[in-house]
Amino acid sequence: LKSDGSVACWGNNIEGQLGDETKVERLMATPVKGLTTAVAITVGWRHTCALLADATAQCWGDNSAGQLGDGTTESKTTATPVKELTKVASISAGNNHTCAVRLDSTVHCWGHNKYGQVGEGPSGSAANKLQPSAITGLSGVVSIGTGSQYTCAQKTDGSVVCWGQNDKGQLGDGTKAGKNAPTAVQWLIASQRLAAANGFTCVVEGGGTVACWGRNESGQLGDGTTTGRNVPKTINGKELGHVAAVSAGNSAKNTSQACALLTNGQVACWGSNNYGQLGDSGKTDQGGSSTPVAVATLDDATALATGRYHSCVVKADGTAACWGRNNDGQLGDGTKNTRSTPTPVKGLSTLRAIAAFAYGAC
């Protein structure tokens, strides 16, 4: 997302998720057609959405489950308005569903709903929702996080509620039973930032620490173990200073990673490192690390996004850098070479925000 309200994307484009009217893979940043007033962006598995200055939303890419919210299941290669959605404050794209927080602090979701991740809706049905549907009984929400098959919302009092699939304890309610209505995360107060991924969830706590829960096969909870948790556990790592934001990679079950942006502009990551996604210049082997490690050469990051096997940051000078897997050009450096150190994204400046999806970024 650039400071002039335009958006550029790169990487895999099999469903038109780059928004350039094609399905052609791009190794460098390519403008999204027709977007000039974006104020926020979010990316799912193969779809992308933007919040516009007039508090409406537009989405593009895969629409097989109605995740674009335009009332159809037809994929789109250009930005398409979300139907009957106004007064939007924020938006988040999951694997195949999308949710928005409105200015009145209510939540509307749409798309894939097999596990209740979109909520029951007025009909009480688990069918996919092709356009926004209100989450019944949920109010006072300030931010939303959409994982692979579940959703979490942070409330004004710092508490978090989640719903949807829960086979790995990703809802944080002390069970592994799925929920199709918002359920309180246990032992969590004063949260500030929220990131939901493939079976695990992380938040920034009030004191600038990070707590995670859910699946942990690759150490993605950052607690020094590979033991799954169905309630939050705070990370204690020497490389993890005061945290400003956290981002969780939506990767395969045993190859996930998460990263934290620190208030001093540094970044720390933990979890799998099979493609160099920890960004520490190869100091950690491919087995990864179950505790945070410092990303090399970064001390001026202002925004952070984590994809399937890669991560990206916006730097203080308005440029971007990415690291990790690059088989689809998701690092945006004009090559397909995997990188274990942050590498500049070519042709980008005056950036405000960044988002990473499975095999690309915007």
CSV table of C-alpha atoms in Angstrom, one decimal:
chain,number,residue,atom,x,y,z
A,1,LEU,CA,0.0,0.0,0.0
A,2,LYS,CA,1.6,3.3,-1.1
A,3,SER,CA,1.1,6.7,0.4
A,4,ASP,CA,-0.9,7.9,-2.6
A,5,GLY,CA,-3.6,5.2,-2.0
A,6,SER,CA,-2.5,2.9,-4.8
A,7,VAL,CA,-1.6,-0.8,-4.3
A,8,ALA,CA,1.0,-3.0,-5.9
A,9,CYS,CA,1.3,-6.8,-5.7
A,10,TRP,CA,3.8,-9.5,-6.8
A,11,GLY,CA,4.2,-13.3,-6.8
A,12,ASN,CA,1.7,-16.1,-7.6
A,13,ASN,CA,-1.4,-15.0,-9.6
A,14,ILE,CA,-3.2,-18.2,-10.4
A,15,GLU,CA,-6.6,-16.8,-9.3
A,16,GLY,CA,-6.0,-13.2,-10.2
A,17,GLN,CA,-5.0,-12.2,-6.6
A,18,LEU,CA,-2.6,-9.6,-7.9
A,19,GLY,CA,-5.5,-7.6,-9.3
A,20,ASP,CA,-3.7,-6.6,-12.6
A,21,GLU,CA,-6.4,-8.0,-14.9
A,22,THR,CA,-4.3,-11.1,-15.6
A,23,LYS,CA,-3.4,-14.4,-14.0
A,24,VAL,CA,0.3,-14.0,-14.9
A,25,GLU,CA,2.9,-14.5,-12.2
A,26,ARG,CA,4.9,-11.4,-11.4
A,27,LEU,CA,8.4,-11.3,-10.0
A,28,MET,CA,8.3,-7.6,-9.3
A,29,ALA,CA,5.6,-5.2,-7.9
A,30,THR,CA,2.7,-4.7,-10.3
A,31,PRO,CA,0.0,-2.1,-9.8
A,32,VAL,CA,-3.5,-3.2,-8.9
A,33,LYS,CA,-5.8,-1.8,-11.6
A,34,GLY,CA,-8.2,0.9,-10.6
A,35,LEU,CA,-7.3,1.3,-6.9
A,36,THR,CA,-6.4,4.9,-5.9
A,37,THR,CA,-7.9,5.5,-2.5
A,38,ALA,CA,-6.9,2.4,-0.5
A,39,VAL,CA,-6.1,3.0,3.2
A,40,ALA,CA,-5.5,-0.6,4.3
A,41,ILE,CA,-4.9,-4.0,2.6
A,42,THR,CA,-5.2,-7.6,3.6
A,43,VAL,CA,-4.5,-10.9,1.8
A,44,GLY,CA,-5.8,-14.4,2.2
A,45,TRP,CA,-4.8,-17.7,0.6
A,46,ARG,CA,-5.6,-16.6,-3.0
A,47,HIS,CA,-7.6,-13.4,-2.6
A,48,THR,CA,-6.9,-9.8,-1.6
A,49,CYS,CA,-9.0,-7.0,-0.2
A,50,ALA,CA,-8.6,-3.3,0.3
A,51,LEU,CA,-10.3,-0.8,2.6
A,52,LEU,CA,-11.0,2.4,0.8
A,53,ALA,CA,-11.0,6.0,2.1
A,54,ASP,CA,-14.8,6.1,1.8
A,55,ALA,CA,-15.1,3.2,4.4
A,56,THR,CA,-16.1,0.7,1.7
A,57,ALA,CA,-14.2,-2.4,0.7
A,58,GLN,CA,-13.1,-4.1,-2.6
A,59,CYS,CA,-11.7,-7.6,-3.1
A,60,TRP,CA,-10.2,-9.6,-5.9
A,61,GLY,CA,-8.8,-13.1,-6.7
A,62,ASP,CA,-10.3,-16.5,-5.8
A,63,ASN,CA,-14.0,-16.4,-5.1
A,64,SER,CA,-14.9,-20.1,-5.0
A,65,ALA,CA,-16.4,-19.9,-1.5
A,66,GLY,CA,-17.8,-16.3,-1.9
A,67,GLN,CA,-14.8,-14.8,-0.1
A,68,LEU,CA,-14.9,-11.7,-2.3
A,69,GLY,CA,-18.3,-10.8,-0.9
A,70,ASP,CA,-19.9,-9.7,-4.2
A,71,GLY,CA,-22.7,-12.2,-4.1
A,72,THR,CA,-21.2,-14.6,-6.6
A,73,THR,CA,-18.6,-17.4,-6.7
A,74,GLU,CA,-16.9,-16.1,-9.8
A,75,SER,CA,-13.2,-15.2,-9.3
A,76,LYS,CA,-12.1,-11.7,-10.3
A,77,THR,CA,-8.8,-10.3,-11.6
A,78,THR,CA,-9.6,-6.7,-10.7
A,79,ALA,CA,-10.9,-5.0,-7.6
A,80,THR,CA,-14.6,-5.6,-7.1
A,81,PRO,CA,-16.9,-3.9,-4.5
A,82,VAL,CA,-18.0,-6.0,-1.5
A,83,LYS,CA,-21.8,-6.0,-1.6
A,84,GLU,CA,-23.8,-4.0,0.9
A,85,LEU,CA,-20.8,-3.2,3.2
A,86,THR,CA,-20.3,0.3,4.3
A,87,LYS,CA,-18.8,2.2,7.3
A,88,VAL,CA,-15.9,-0.2,7.5
A,89,ALA,CA,-13.1,0.4,10.0
A,90,SER,CA,-10.9,-2.6,9.3
A,91,ILE,CA,-10.8,-5.8,7.2
A,92,SER,CA,-9.0,-9.2,7.4
A,93,ALA,CA,-8.8,-12.0,4.8
A,94,GLY,CA,-8.4,-15.6,5.9
A,95,ASN,CA,-7.8,-18.7,3.8
A,96,ASN,CA,-11.2,-18.6,2.1
A,97,HIS,CA,-13.2,-16.2,4.2
A,98,THR,CA,-13.1,-12.5,5.0
A,99,CYS,CA,-14.3,-10.4,7.9
A,100,ALA,CA,-14.7,-6.7,8.5
A,101,VAL,CA,-15.1,-4.5,11.6
A,102,ARG,CA,-17.5,-1.7,11.1
A,103,LEU,CA,-17.3,1.7,12.6
A,104,ASP,CA,-20.0,0.7,15.1
A,105,SER,CA,-17.7,-2.0,16.4
A,106,THR,CA,-19.8,-4.9,15.0
A,107,VAL,CA,-18.3,-7.7,12.8
A,108,HIS,CA,-19.5,-8.9,9.4
A,109,CYS,CA,-18.0,-12.0,7.7
A,110,TRP,CA,-18.4,-13.8,4.4
A,111,GLY,CA,-17.0,-16.8,2.4
A,112,HIS,CA,-16.2,-20.3,3.4
A,113,ASN,CA,-18.1,-21.5,6.5
A,114,LYS,CA,-17.6,-25.2,6.9
A,115,TYR,CA,-16.3,-24.8,10.4
A,116,GLY,CA,-18.5,-21.9,11.4
A,117,GLN,CA,-15.7,-19.4,10.8
A,118,VAL,CA,-18.1,-16.9,9.3
A,119,GLY,CA,-20.6,-17.6,12.2
A,120,GLU,CA,-24.0,-19.0,11.9
A,121,GLY,CA,-25.6,-15.9,10.6
A,122,PRO,CA,-29.3,-15.1,10.6
A,123,SER,CA,-30.3,-18.4,9.0
A,124,GLY,CA,-28.4,-20.6,11.5
A,125,SER,CA,-26.8,-22.4,8.6
A,126,ALA,CA,-23.1,-23.4,8.1
A,127,ALA,CA,-23.4,-22.8,4.4
A,128,ASN,CA,-20.9,-20.4,2.7
A,129,LYS,CA,-21.9,-16.8,2.8
A,130,LEU,CA,-21.6,-15.0,-0.6
A,131,GLN,CA,-21.9,-11.5,1.0
A,132,PRO,CA,-21.4,-10.0,4.4
A,133,SER,CA,-23.4,-11.4,7.3
A,134,ALA,CA,-23.3,-10.0,10.8
A,135,ILE,CA,-21.9,-12.1,13.7
A,136,THR,CA,-24.8,-12.3,16.0
A,137,GLY,CA,-24.3,-10.9,19.5
A,138,LEU,CA,-20.8,-9.6,18.9
A,139,SER,CA,-20.1,-5.9,19.6
A,140,GLY,CA,-17.4,-3.7,21.0
A,141,VAL,CA,-14.7,-5.1,18.6
A,142,VAL,CA,-11.6,-3.1,17.7
A,143,SER,CA,-9.8,-5.5,15.4
A,144,ILE,CA,-10.2,-8.9,13.7
A,145,GLY,CA,-7.9,-11.7,12.8
A,146,THR,CA,-8.9,-14.4,10.2
A,147,GLY,CA,-7.0,-17.7,10.3
A,148,SER,CA,-7.1,-20.7,8.0
A,149,GLN,CA,-10.6,-21.9,9.2
A,150,TYR,CA,-11.3,-19.7,12.2
A,151,THR,CA,-11.7,-16.1,13.3
A,152,CYS,CA,-10.7,-14.1,16.3
A,153,ALA,CA,-11.8,-10.6,17.4
A,154,GLN,CA,-10.1,-8.3,19.9
A,155,LYS,CA,-12.6,-6.3,22.0
A,156,THR,CA,-12.3,-2.8,23.5
A,157,ASP,CA,-11.5,-4.2,26.9
A,158,GLY,CA,-8.5,-6.1,25.6
A,159,SER,CA,-10.2,-9.5,25.7
A,160,VAL,CA,-10.3,-11.8,22.7
A,161,VAL,CA,-13.0,-14.1,21.4
A,162,CYS,CA,-12.6,-16.7,18.6
A,163,TRP,CA,-14.9,-19.1,16.6
A,164,GLY,CA,-14.5,-21.7,13.9
A,165,GLN,CA,-12.2,-24.8,13.7
A,166,ASN,CA,-10.5,-25.7,16.9
A,167,ASP,CA,-8.8,-29.1,16.3
A,168,LYS,CA,-5.4,-27.7,17.5
A,169,GLY,CA,-6.7,-25.5,20.3
A,170,GLN,CA,-6.5,-22.4,18.1
A,171,LEU,CA,-9.6,-20.8,19.7
A,172,GLY,CA,-7.7,-20.7,23.0
A,173,ASP,CA,-10.7,-21.7,25.1
A,174,GLY,CA,-9.1,-24.7,26.8
A,175,THR,CA,-10.8,-27.2,24.5
A,176,LYS,CA,-10.4,-28.6,21.0
A,177,ALA,CA,-14.1,-28.4,20.2
A,178,GLY,CA,-15.1,-26.2,17.2
A,179,LYS,CA,-17.4,-23.2,17.8
A,180,ASN,CA,-19.7,-21.4,15.4
A,181,ALA,CA,-20.2,-18.5,17.8
A,182,PRO,CA,-17.7,-16.2,19.5
A,183,THR,CA,-16.0,-17.9,22.5
A,184,ALA,CA,-13.7,-16.2,25.0
A,185,VAL,CA,-10.0,-17.0,25.0
A,186,GLN,CA,-8.9,-18.0,28.5
A,187,TRP,CA,-6.5,-16.1,30.7
A,188,LEU,CA,-6.0,-13.2,28.2
A,189,ILE,CA,-6.4,-9.6,29.1
A,190,ALA,CA,-5.2,-6.2,27.7
A,191,SER,CA,-4.3,-7.6,24.3
A,192,GLN,CA,-3.3,-4.9,21.7
A,193,ARG,CA,-2.5,-6.7,18.4
A,194,LEU,CA,-3.8,-10.0,17.0
A,195,ALA,CA,-2.6,-12.5,14.4
A,196,ALA,CA,-4.4,-15.7,13.3
A,197,ALA,CA,-2.8,-18.3,11.0
A,198,ASN,CA,-3.0,-22.0,10.2
A,199,GLY,CA,-4.1,-23.5,13.5
A,200,PHE,CA,-2.3,-21.1,15.8
A,201,THR,CA,-2.9,-17.6,17.1
A,202,CYS,CA,-0.6,-14.9,18.6
A,203,VAL,CA,-1.3,-11.6,20.3
A,204,VAL,CA,0.7,-8.7,21.6
A,205,GLU,CA,-0.1,-8.3,25.3
A,206,GLY,CA,-0.5,-5.0,27.1
A,207,GLY,CA,3.1,-5.0,28.4
A,208,GLY,CA,4.6,-5.5,25.0
A,209,THR,CA,5.0,-9.2,25.3
A,210,VAL,CA,3.7,-11.9,23.0
A,211,ALA,CA,1.4,-14.8,23.8
A,212,CYS,CA,0.5,-17.7,21.4
A,213,TRP,CA,-1.7,-20.8,21.4
A,214,GLY,CA,-2.7,-23.6,19.1
A,215,ARG,CA,-0.6,-26.0,17.1
A,216,ASN,CA,3.2,-26.1,17.7
A,217,GLU,CA,4.8,-28.8,15.5
A,218,SER,CA,7.5,-26.4,14.2
A,219,GLY,CA,7.9,-24.3,17.4
A,220,GLN,CA,5.6,-21.6,16.0
A,221,LEU,CA,4.3,-20.7,19.5
A,222,GLY,CA,7.8,-19.6,20.4
A,223,ASP,CA,7.8,-21.1,23.9
A,224,GLY,CA,10.8,-23.3,23.6
A,225,THR,CA,8.8,-26.5,22.9
A,226,THR,CA,6.9,-28.2,20.2
A,227,THR,CA,3.9,-28.9,22.5
A,228,GLY,CA,0.5,-27.6,21.3
A,229,ARG,CA,-1.5,-25.3,23.6
A,230,ASN,CA,-5.2,-24.7,23.9
A,231,VAL,CA,-4.8,-21.6,26.1
A,232,PRO,CA,-2.3,-18.7,25.6
A,233,LYS,CA,1.3,-18.9,26.8
A,234,THR,CA,3.6,-15.9,27.0
A,235,ILE,CA,6.9,-16.1,25.0
A,236,ASN,CA,10.1,-15.3,26.9
A,237,GLY,CA,13.0,-14.9,24.5
A,238,LYS,CA,16.2,-12.9,24.8
A,239,GLU,CA,15.7,-11.6,21.3
A,240,LEU,CA,12.1,-10.5,22.0
A,241,GLY,CA,12.2,-6.9,23.3
A,242,HIS,CA,9.2,-4.6,23.6
A,243,VAL,CA,6.8,-5.7,20.8
A,244,ALA,CA,4.8,-3.4,18.6
A,245,ALA,CA,3.1,-6.0,16.3
A,246,VAL,CA,3.0,-9.7,15.6
A,247,SER,CA,2.4,-11.6,12.4
A,248,ALA,CA,1.8,-15.3,11.9
A,249,GLY,CA,2.6,-17.3,8.8
A,250,ASN,CA,-0.2,-19.3,7.2
A,251,SER,CA,2.0,-22.3,6.3
A,252,ALA,CA,1.6,-26.1,6.3
A,253,LYS,CA,1.1,-27.7,9.7
A,254,ASN,CA,4.8,-28.5,10.5
A,255,THR,CA,6.5,-25.6,8.7
A,256,SER,CA,4.9,-22.5,10.2
A,257,GLN,CA,6.7,-19.4,11.5
A,258,ALA,CA,5.8,-16.2,13.3
A,259,CYS,CA,7.5,-12.9,13.6
A,260,ALA,CA,7.3,-9.8,15.8
A,261,LEU,CA,8.1,-6.2,15.0
A,262,LEU,CA,9.8,-4.6,18.0
A,263,THR,CA,9.4,-0.9,19.0
A,264,ASN,CA,13.1,-0.3,18.1
A,265,GLY,CA,12.6,-1.3,14.5
A,266,GLN,CA,14.1,-4.7,14.8
A,267,VAL,CA,12.3,-8.0,13.9
A,268,ALA,CA,12.5,-11.4,15.6
A,269,CYS,CA,11.1,-14.7,14.2
A,270,TRP,CA,10.5,-18.2,15.4
A,271,GLY,CA,9.3,-21.5,14.1
A,272,SER,CA,10.2,-23.3,10.9
A,273,ASN,CA,13.3,-22.2,8.8
A,274,ASN,CA,13.1,-24.7,5.9
A,275,TYR,CA,13.3,-21.8,3.4
A,276,GLY,CA,15.2,-19.3,5.4
A,277,GLN,CA,12.0,-17.6,6.6
A,278,LEU,CA,13.6,-16.8,10.0
A,279,GLY,CA,15.8,-14.3,8.2
A,280,ASP,CA,18.9,-14.7,10.3
A,281,SER,CA,21.3,-15.3,7.4
A,282,GLY,CA,21.3,-19.0,7.9
A,283,LYS,CA,22.5,-19.0,11.4
A,284,THR,CA,19.6,-21.2,12.4
A,285,ASP,CA,19.4,-24.5,10.5
A,286,GLN,CA,16.4,-25.7,8.5
A,287,GLY,CA,15.0,-27.3,11.5
A,288,GLY,CA,14.1,-23.9,12.8
A,289,SER,CA,13.9,-22.4,16.3
A,290,SER,CA,11.2,-22.7,19.0
A,291,THR,CA,12.4,-19.4,20.5
A,292,PRO,CA,12.7,-16.0,18.8
A,293,VAL,CA,15.8,-15.3,16.8
A,294,ALA,CA,16.8,-11.8,15.4
A,295,VAL,CA,16.3,-11.1,11.7
A,296,ALA,CA,19.6,-10.0,10.3
A,297,THR,CA,20.4,-6.4,9.2
A,298,LEU,CA,17.0,-4.9,10.2
A,299,ASP,CA,16.8,-2.0,12.6
A,300,ASP,CA,14.4,0.3,10.8
A,301,ALA,CA,11.2,-1.7,10.1
A,302,THR,CA,7.9,0.0,10.6
A,303,ALA,CA,5.4,-2.6,9.4
A,304,LEU,CA,5.6,-6.4,9.1
A,305,ALA,CA,3.8,-9.2,7.2
A,306,THR,CA,4.3,-12.9,7.2
A,307,GLY,CA,3.3,-15.3,4.4
A,308,ARG,CA,3.4,-19.0,3.9
A,309,TYR,CA,7.2,-19.4,3.9
A,310,HIS,CA,8.3,-15.8,3.7
A,311,SER,CA,8.1,-12.4,5.4
A,312,CYS,CA,8.2,-8.8,4.4
A,313,VAL,CA,8.7,-5.4,6.1
A,314,VAL,CA,8.2,-1.8,5.3
A,315,LYS,CA,11.3,0.2,6.3
A,316,ALA,CA,11.5,3.7,7.7
A,317,ASP,CA,12.5,5.1,4.3
A,318,GLY,CA,9.3,3.8,2.6
A,319,THR,CA,11.0,0.9,0.9
A,320,ALA,CA,10.2,-2.8,1.4
A,321,ALA,CA,12.4,-5.9,2.0
A,322,CYS,CA,11.4,-9.6,2.1
A,323,TRP,CA,13.1,-12.9,2.9
A,324,GLY,CA,12.3,-16.7,2.7
A,325,ARG,CA,11.0,-18.8,-0.1
A,326,ASN,CA,10.8,-17.2,-3.6
A,327,ASN,CA,9.7,-19.9,-6.0
A,328,ASP,CA,6.8,-17.8,-7.2
A,329,GLY,CA,8.6,-14.4,-7.0
A,330,GLN,CA,7.0,-13.7,-3.7
A,331,LEU,CA,10.0,-11.7,-2.5
A,332,GLY,CA,9.6,-9.2,-5.4
A,333,ASP,CA,13.3,-8.9,-6.1
A,334,GLY,CA,13.0,-9.9,-9.8
A,335,THR,CA,14.3,-13.4,-9.2
A,336,LYS,CA,13.2,-16.8,-7.9
A,337,ASN,CA,16.1,-17.2,-5.5
A,338,THR,CA,15.4,-18.1,-1.9
A,339,ARG,CA,16.8,-15.6,0.6
A,340,SER,CA,17.7,-16.0,4.3
A,341,THR,CA,18.4,-12.3,4.8
A,342,PRO,CA,16.0,-9.3,4.1
A,343,THR,CA,16.3,-8.4,0.4
A,344,PRO,CA,15.0,-5.2,-1.2
A,345,VAL,CA,11.7,-5.4,-3.1
A,346,LYS,CA,12.5,-3.8,-6.5
A,347,GLY,CA,10.8,-0.6,-7.7
A,348,LEU,CA,8.9,0.3,-4.5
A,349,SER,CA,9.0,3.5,-2.4
A,350,THR,CA,6.7,5.7,-0.4
A,351,LEU,CA,5.0,2.6,1.2
A,352,ARG,CA,2.6,2.8,4.1
A,353,ALA,CA,1.8,-0.9,4.8
A,354,ILE,CA,2.4,-4.4,3.5
A,355,ALA,CA,0.6,-7.7,3.5
A,356,ALA,CA,1.8,-11.2,2.6
A,357,PHE,CA,-0.2,-14.1,1.3
A,358,ALA,CA,0.6,-17.8,0.6
A,359,TYR,CA,3.0,-17.2,-2.4
A,360,GLY,CA,3.1,-13.4,-2.8
A,361,ALA,CA,2.6,-10.0,-1.2
A,362,CYS,CA,1.0,-6.6,-1.7
